[in-house]
Amino acid sequence: MQISGAQMVIEALIAEGVDTVFGYPGGAIMNIYDEIYKQDKFEHILTRHEQAAVHAAEGYSKASGKVGVAMITSGPGFTNAVTGLADAYMDSIPIVVISGQVPMSLIGTDAFQEIDAVGISRSCTKHNYLVTDAKDLARILKEAFYIASSGRPGPVHVDIPKDVTAQIANFDYSIELDLETYKPHTKGNPRQIKKAMEAIAKAKRPLFYLGGGIINSNAAYEVRDLVHATGIPAVETFMARGTLSHDDEYLISMLGMHGSYAANMAMSETDLVIGLGARFDDRVTGKLSEFAKNAGVIHVDIDPASISKLVNADYPIVGDVKNVVEEMLRLSSNINPLKYASWRDTIKNFDTLHPLTYHEDTDRLKPQWVIQRVGELLGDDANISTDVGQHQMWTAQFYPFTRPRQWISSGGLGTMGFGFPAAMGVKAASPDKVSINITGDGSILMNCQELMTAVEKKLPVINIILNNNYLGMVRQWQTLFYDKRHSETDLSVQPDFVKLAEAFGGIGYRVTTKDEFDAALKDAIEKNIVTFIDVVVERLENVMPMVPSGGSLFNMMLLEKKEKK
Amino acid sequence: MEKSERRVISVIVVNEASVLSRITDLFSGRGYNITSLTVAPIPESKYSRLTIVTSGSVRVIEQITKQLHKLIPVLRVYEHADLVEKEMALIKFPASENITDIATLCSAYNGKIVNVGDNIIIAMVADEPKRVDNFLKIINKYNPKEIVRSGAVALER
Ligand SMILES: Cc1ncc(C[n+]2csc(CCOP(=O)(O)OP(=O)(O)O)c2C)c(N)n1
Ligand SMILES: [Mg+2]
């Protein structure tokens, strides 16, 4: 079929089954936008900032498991999108970002809105392409979708000069890909798996260490089966929340810097870490030399470079977590769950000693209460996105997650401004669930222009602003480690969030009591329009427990004990 | 600190635009060293071969090879244990230096005089990098005006 480069992009997206594209037009990508205008196979959602387009594509991908797509113009359009690419790269989110570029004849001349886009995106994408001939477009786009979604997933960036989108060439999307240099290992080595299972059978205090790779590989239900079959307790990383249901008897909690005491103590006392799709991030391990010091390590990961990068693996298994866990499950019959009863009791005792909790001892609402309350009222019916800061950690700690892909948050990059656009993408992917963004008074201002998109496209995201008038997480570190010098973190001056939402045609509430909060949330769900619920919360609450940066997991700062009134 | 070792890594990559930047970006982005890097197309194929001399602890070298392998256009990565390694050097001397002495020295290091002009003599040697180091030390007394080294190339035995 002889068509233009721009038409090829449309045909490729349709062939990939894309139903939603997030984007923002401009000079270099106008040929493609002209073709978007002419088609009705997928919806284009015009965000009000390119960063938001990419975060929305990420949210869409995280909720649906499909490849998210964003489209932007050259120069500033592209540079605005870089944070989104970096965010997707750090959290292994499969997205394809298509950018316009100045015509080939102008590349290298410092032309208007020219920037070396592939040069910039190289270090924050899984792969990228500068298309120099329309005849390559079918192959490149097909590769882009394949590379983004296979192996360890990640963002792929395709930069297309304007003349290439005008060029007529042959288009055949049925071509077979021949990627001789890219062949991800998906099946784990059976001998290694067998050895790992033998090690598990011998261990006295084994511990599942569940990571975000499980969500990426759609393996949560297989992991649940394996945990239940073996009776081995489990901790989840921040990225893995929702792998096990919050009420699963074998789930301890999240581990790491703001993990629970029991989870971190279990990791410190275990004799065998069974890592599934987790990458031993510094926010998880604390001081490396003290991490799971006396334990053997099984490490299952699709990315060979993740294995033994930080913690030496005694049983390295390269493969897709889903395949490997299925295989482990087949070999698990000789493991008797009763064997670990006393180990599980030990962990329960840790939890009784220092449970994950908070004190309701102030007039103002406690942020943790708000999150728990959303959980009580909505539970499984909501998908939960967050921004970055204290509110994010409290959500990870206190929301009662019930399923994978319910939890959407920027873990690796920690991008303030992620939550709202991501929650729009989540709503587009999963319209039957309530899309909540738990955010902070700092973060929400980093993409609040998206109120316009949400109003226009009827994406009724409920933004719950846990308003502490602080850049709270930074303020917490200043309180604890900088002798209370709260340098540039006081957000006493802020907009009227109610009016801000209303100015765009959304709804705003300001609440200070439990009843007001319940009423606002109920009303927001009924009205089904994008909302800001500005919740006045205790200003100086700290996220606890906490492993100070570089400290050991077993050396946590704990919540002060108080007598129950 | 873990002990840092010199290592030679060969990388086979698809010949395509910006593949070299992908490799060098990886080294700079992750804080790895490059002592030398050579690259040339492999005859009658769509691939090129890079030879990278680097240094790092065992763990770092393992990461380097794994991260290189992760790059999409990389076909193969060899971390050499048992290899033949050669490097070339070109040296410019003033014509006033003793050409016979220089020629004799060169031949001991697999080299010769390759150009003699009115004012200068150019010599070349091709040998193991360590021996090239040695050679360059010795010829210092002949007042070399310019020295160019090629960086190492290597083949597994
Ligand atoms: C784009 C960006 N800039 C700066 C930071 C550093 N940072 C981390 S948390 C935080 C405070 C966030 O404040 P807020 O959104 O009000 O959340 P809170 O911690 O108060 O719940 C800051 C500034 C970041 N993560 N991202
Ligand atoms: Mg705040």
Coordinates of N, CA, C and O in Angstrom, one line a residue, chain A residues 89 119 122-123 126-129 147 152 178-182 303-312, chain B residues 12-14 16 18 21-23 25 30 46-47 59 62-63 66-67 69-76:
Chain A
Y89 N 10.8 5.0 32.1 CA 12.1 4.2 32.1 C 12.4 3.6 33.5 O 12.6 2.4 33.6
G119 N 19.1 12.2 20.9 CA 20.3 12.3 21.7 C 19.9 12.5 23.2 O 20.5 12.0 24.1
R122 N 18.1 9.1 24.6 CA 18.8 7.9 24.6 C 19.0 7.3 26.0 O 18.8 6.1 26.2
S123 N 19.3 8.2 27.0 CA 19.6 7.6 28.3 C 18.4 7.4 29.2 O 18.5 7.0 30.3
K126 N 14.2 2.8 26.7 CA 14.7 1.4 26.5 C 15.3 1.4 25.1 O 16.4 0.8 24.9
H127 N 14.7 2.1 24.1 CA 15.3 2.2 22.8 C 14.7 3.5 22.1 O 13.6 3.9 22.5
N128 N 15.4 4.0 21.1 CA 14.8 5.1 20.4 C 15.2 5.0 18.9 O 16.1 4.3 18.5
Y129 N 14.5 5.8 18.1 CA 14.7 5.8 16.6 C 14.6 7.2 16.1 O 13.7 7.9 16.5
I147 N 9.4 -3.9 21.3 CA 10.4 -3.7 22.3 C 9.9 -3.1 23.6 O 10.2 -3.5 24.7
R152 N 12.1 -6.8 29.7 CA 11.8 -5.8 30.7 C 11.2 -4.7 30.0 O 11.8 -4.0 29.2
D178 N 12.5 -9.2 12.6 CA 13.7 -10.0 12.6 C 14.7 -9.2 13.5 O 15.6 -8.5 13.0
L179 N 14.6 -9.4 14.8 CA 15.5 -8.7 15.7 C 16.5 -9.6 16.2 O 16.4 -10.2 17.3
E180 N 17.6 -9.8 15.4 CA 18.6 -10.8 15.7 C 19.3 -10.4 17.0 O 19.8 -11.3 17.7
T181 N 19.4 -9.1 17.3 CA 20.2 -8.7 18.5 C 19.3 -8.6 19.7 O 19.8 -8.1 20.8
Y182 N 18.0 -8.8 19.6 CA 17.1 -8.6 20.8 C 16.2 -9.8 21.0 O 15.3 -10.0 20.3
D303 N 15.4 -9.3 33.6 CA 16.5 -8.5 33.2 C 17.8 -9.0 33.8 O 18.0 -8.8 35.0
P304 N 18.7 -9.6 33.0 CA 19.9 -10.2 33.6 C 20.7 -9.2 34.3 O 21.4 -9.5 35.3
A305 N 20.6 -7.9 33.9 CA 21.5 -6.9 34.5 C 21.0 -6.5 35.9 O 21.7 -5.9 36.7
S306 N 19.7 -6.9 36.2 CA 19.2 -6.6 37.6 C 19.8 -7.6 38.6 O 19.8 -7.4 39.8
I307 N 20.1 -8.8 38.0 CA 20.6 -9.9 38.9 C 22.0 -9.7 39.3 O 22.9 -9.4 38.5
S308 N 22.2 -9.8 40.6 CA 23.6 -9.6 41.2 C 24.1 -8.2 40.9 O 25.3 -8.0 40.9
K309 N 23.3 -7.2 40.6 CA 23.7 -5.8 40.5 C 24.1 -5.2 41.8 O 25.2 -4.6 41.9
L310 N 23.2 -5.5 42.8 CA 23.5 -4.9 44.1 C 23.7 -5.9 45.2 O 24.5 -5.8 46.1
V311 N 22.9 -7.0 45.1 CA 23.0 -8.1 46.1 C 23.3 -9.3 45.3 O 22.6 -9.7 44.3
N312 N 24.3 -10.0 45.8 CA 24.7 -11.2 45.0 C 23.6 -12.3 45.1 O 23.1 -12.6 46.2
Chain B
I12 N 30.0 -6.8 19.6 CA 29.6 -6.8 18.2 C 28.2 -6.1 18.1 O 27.3 -6.5 18.8
V13 N 28.2 -5.1 17.2 CA 27.0 -4.3 17.1 C 26.5 -4.2 15.7 O 27.3 -4.3 14.8
V14 N 25.2 -3.9 15.5 CA 24.7 -3.6 14.2 C 25.2 -2.3 13.8 O 25.3 -1.3 14.6
E16 N 24.7 0.9 12.6 CA 23.6 1.8 12.3 C 23.9 3.1 13.0 O 24.7 3.2 13.9
S18 N 24.1 6.2 15.3 CA 24.2 6.4 16.7 C 24.4 5.2 17.6 O 24.3 5.3 18.8
S21 N 27.2 6.1 20.0 CA 26.8 7.0 21.1 C 26.1 6.2 22.2 O 26.2 6.5 23.4
R22 N 25.3 5.2 21.8 CA 24.6 4.4 22.8 C 25.6 3.7 23.7 O 25.4 3.7 24.9
I23 N 26.7 3.3 23.1 CA 27.7 2.6 24.0 C 28.4 3.6 24.9 O 28.6 3.4 26.1
D25 N 27.5 6.6 25.8 CA 26.5 7.2 26.8 C 26.4 6.2 27.9 O 26.2 6.6 29.1
R30 N 26.7 5.6 33.5 CA 26.8 4.7 34.6 C 28.1 4.8 35.3 O 28.4 4.1 36.2
K46 N 26.7 -6.9 8.4 CA 26.1 -5.7 8.8 C 26.5 -5.2 10.2 O 25.9 -4.4 10.8
Y47 N 27.6 -5.9 10.7 CA 28.0 -5.6 12.0 C 29.4 -4.9 12.1 O 30.1 -4.9 11.2
R59 N 32.5 -6.9 40.0 CA 31.0 -6.6 39.9 C 30.8 -5.6 38.9 O 29.8 -5.7 38.1
E62 N 31.1 -7.1 35.4 CA 29.9 -7.9 35.1 C 28.7 -7.0 34.7 O 28.0 -7.3 33.8
Q63 N 28.5 -5.9 35.5 CA 27.5 -5.0 35.1 C 27.7 -4.4 33.7 O 26.8 -4.2 32.9
K66 N 26.7 -6.8 31.1 CA 25.2 -7.0 31.1 C 24.5 -5.8 30.5 O 23.6 -5.9 29.7
Q67 N 25.0 -4.7 30.9 CA 24.3 -3.4 30.4 C 24.5 -3.3 28.9 O 23.7 -2.8 28.2
H69 N 24.9 -5.6 26.9 CA 24.1 -6.6 26.2 C 22.6 -6.2 26.1 O 21.9 -6.6 25.2
K70 N 22.2 -5.4 27.1 CA 20.8 -4.9 27.1 C 20.5 -3.9 25.9 O 19.4 -3.8 25.6
L71 N 21.6 -3.3 25.4 CA 21.3 -2.3 24.3 C 20.8 -3.1 23.1 O 21.3 -4.2 22.8
I72 N 19.8 -2.6 22.5 CA 19.1 -3.3 21.5 C 20.0 -3.7 20.3 O 20.0 -4.8 19.9
P73 N 20.9 -2.8 19.8 CA 21.6 -3.2 18.6 C 22.9 -4.0 18.9 O 23.7 -4.2 18.0
V74 N 23.1 -4.4 20.2 CA 24.2 -5.2 20.5 C 24.0 -6.7 20.3 O 23.0 -7.3 20.8
L75 N 24.8 -7.3 19.5 CA 24.6 -8.8 19.2 C 25.3 -9.6 20.2 O 24.7 -10.6 20.7
R76 N 26.6 -9.3 20.5 CA 27.3 -10.1 21.4 C 28.3 -9.3 22.2 O 28.8 -8.3 21.7

